[in-house]
CSV table of C-alpha atoms in Angstrom, one decimal:
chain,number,residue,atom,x,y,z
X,1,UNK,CA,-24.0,222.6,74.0
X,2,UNK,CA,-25.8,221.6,77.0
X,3,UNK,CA,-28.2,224.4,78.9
X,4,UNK,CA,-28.5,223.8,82.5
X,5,UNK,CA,-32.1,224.8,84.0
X,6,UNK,CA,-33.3,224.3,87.5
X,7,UNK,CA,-37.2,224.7,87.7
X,8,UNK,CA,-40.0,223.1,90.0
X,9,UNK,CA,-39.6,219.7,90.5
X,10,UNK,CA,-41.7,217.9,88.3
X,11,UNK,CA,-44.4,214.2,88.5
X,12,UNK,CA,-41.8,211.4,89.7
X,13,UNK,CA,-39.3,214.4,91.5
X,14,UNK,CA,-42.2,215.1,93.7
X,15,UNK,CA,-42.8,211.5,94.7
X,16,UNK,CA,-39.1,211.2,95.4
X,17,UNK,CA,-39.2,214.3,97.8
X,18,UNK,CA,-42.2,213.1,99.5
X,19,UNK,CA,-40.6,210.2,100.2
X,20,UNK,CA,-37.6,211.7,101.9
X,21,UNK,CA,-39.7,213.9,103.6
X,22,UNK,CA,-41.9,211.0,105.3
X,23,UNK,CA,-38.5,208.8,106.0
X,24,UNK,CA,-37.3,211.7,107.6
X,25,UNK,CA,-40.3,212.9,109.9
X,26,UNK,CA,-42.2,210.0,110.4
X,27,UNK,CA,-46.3,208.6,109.4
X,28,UNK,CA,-46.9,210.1,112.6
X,29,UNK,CA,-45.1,213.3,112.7
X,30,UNK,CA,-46.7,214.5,109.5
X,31,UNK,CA,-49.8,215.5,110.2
X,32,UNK,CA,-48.3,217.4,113.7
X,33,UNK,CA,-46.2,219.5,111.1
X,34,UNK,CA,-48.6,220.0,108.6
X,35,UNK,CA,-50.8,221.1,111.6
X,36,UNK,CA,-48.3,223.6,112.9
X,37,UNK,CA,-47.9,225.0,109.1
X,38,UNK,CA,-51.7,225.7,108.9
X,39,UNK,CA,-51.6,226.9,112.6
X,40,UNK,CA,-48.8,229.2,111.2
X,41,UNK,CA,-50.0,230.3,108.3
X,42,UNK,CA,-53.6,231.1,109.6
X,43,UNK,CA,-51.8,233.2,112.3
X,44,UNK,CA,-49.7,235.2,110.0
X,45,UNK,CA,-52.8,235.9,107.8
X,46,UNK,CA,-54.5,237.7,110.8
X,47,UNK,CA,-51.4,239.6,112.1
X,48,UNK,CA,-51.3,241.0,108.6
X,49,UNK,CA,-55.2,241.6,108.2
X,50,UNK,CA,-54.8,242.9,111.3
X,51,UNK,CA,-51.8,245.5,110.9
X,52,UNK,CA,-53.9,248.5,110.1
X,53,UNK,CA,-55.2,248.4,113.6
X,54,UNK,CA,-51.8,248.4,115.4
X,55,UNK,CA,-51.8,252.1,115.1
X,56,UNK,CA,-55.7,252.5,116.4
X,57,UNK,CA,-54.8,250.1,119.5
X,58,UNK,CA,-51.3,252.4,119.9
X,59,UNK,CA,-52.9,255.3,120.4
X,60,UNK,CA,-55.6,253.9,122.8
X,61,UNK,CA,-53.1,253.1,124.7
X,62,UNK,CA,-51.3,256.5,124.5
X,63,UNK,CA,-54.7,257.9,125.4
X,64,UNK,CA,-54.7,255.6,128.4
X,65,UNK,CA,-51.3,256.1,129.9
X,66,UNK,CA,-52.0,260.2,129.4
X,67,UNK,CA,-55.8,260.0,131.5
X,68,UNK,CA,-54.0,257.9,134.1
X,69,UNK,CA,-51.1,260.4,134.1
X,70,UNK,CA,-53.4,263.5,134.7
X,71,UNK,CA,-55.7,261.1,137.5
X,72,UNK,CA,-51.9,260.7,139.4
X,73,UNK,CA,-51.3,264.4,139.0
X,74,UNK,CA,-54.5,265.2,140.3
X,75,UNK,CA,-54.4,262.9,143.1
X,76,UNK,CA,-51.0,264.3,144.1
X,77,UNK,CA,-52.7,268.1,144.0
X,78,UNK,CA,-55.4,266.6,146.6
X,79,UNK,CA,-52.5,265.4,148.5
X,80,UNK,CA,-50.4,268.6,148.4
X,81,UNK,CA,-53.1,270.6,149.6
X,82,UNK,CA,-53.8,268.8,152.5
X,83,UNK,CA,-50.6,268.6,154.1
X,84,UNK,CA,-50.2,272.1,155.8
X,85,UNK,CA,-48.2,274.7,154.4
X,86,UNK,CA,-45.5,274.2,157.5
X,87,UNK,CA,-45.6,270.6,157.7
X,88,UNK,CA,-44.3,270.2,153.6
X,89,UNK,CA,-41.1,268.0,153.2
């Protein structure tokens, strides 16, 4: 009885990928890629050490939007109260 079991690839396996891999991409396209996939990589690492501070910058913003909201209301109370009571439209 024969057990089938996929695992990693192992030694000569990972030569024969490799060498796909470079017949496919390329001697020059190789190090591009492997630069986007550190590029990549080091970019995911600081969205995610960064998550925590999506809520903090959220509710600067919130802060923001309501300041500028009361500044507009407050500017439109200057401006109701100089237009004359008659001349309103």
């Amino acid at each position: 009885m024969t057990t089938l079991s996929f695992g990693l690839p192992q030694g000569a396996e990972w030569l024969i990928i490799l060498f796909v891999v470079l017949l496919i991409f390329g001697s020059t396209r190789l190090p591009q890629l492997a630069r986007g996939m550190g590029k990549s990589i080091r970019e995911f690492k600081k969205g995610v050490s960064d998550g925590g501070d999506d809520a903090e910058v959220e509710a600067a913003r919130r802060e923001q939007l309501n300041e500028g909201d009361a500044r507009r209301s407050r500017a439109d109370d200057v401006a109701a109260e100089r237009v004359a009571p008659g001349d309103r439209r």
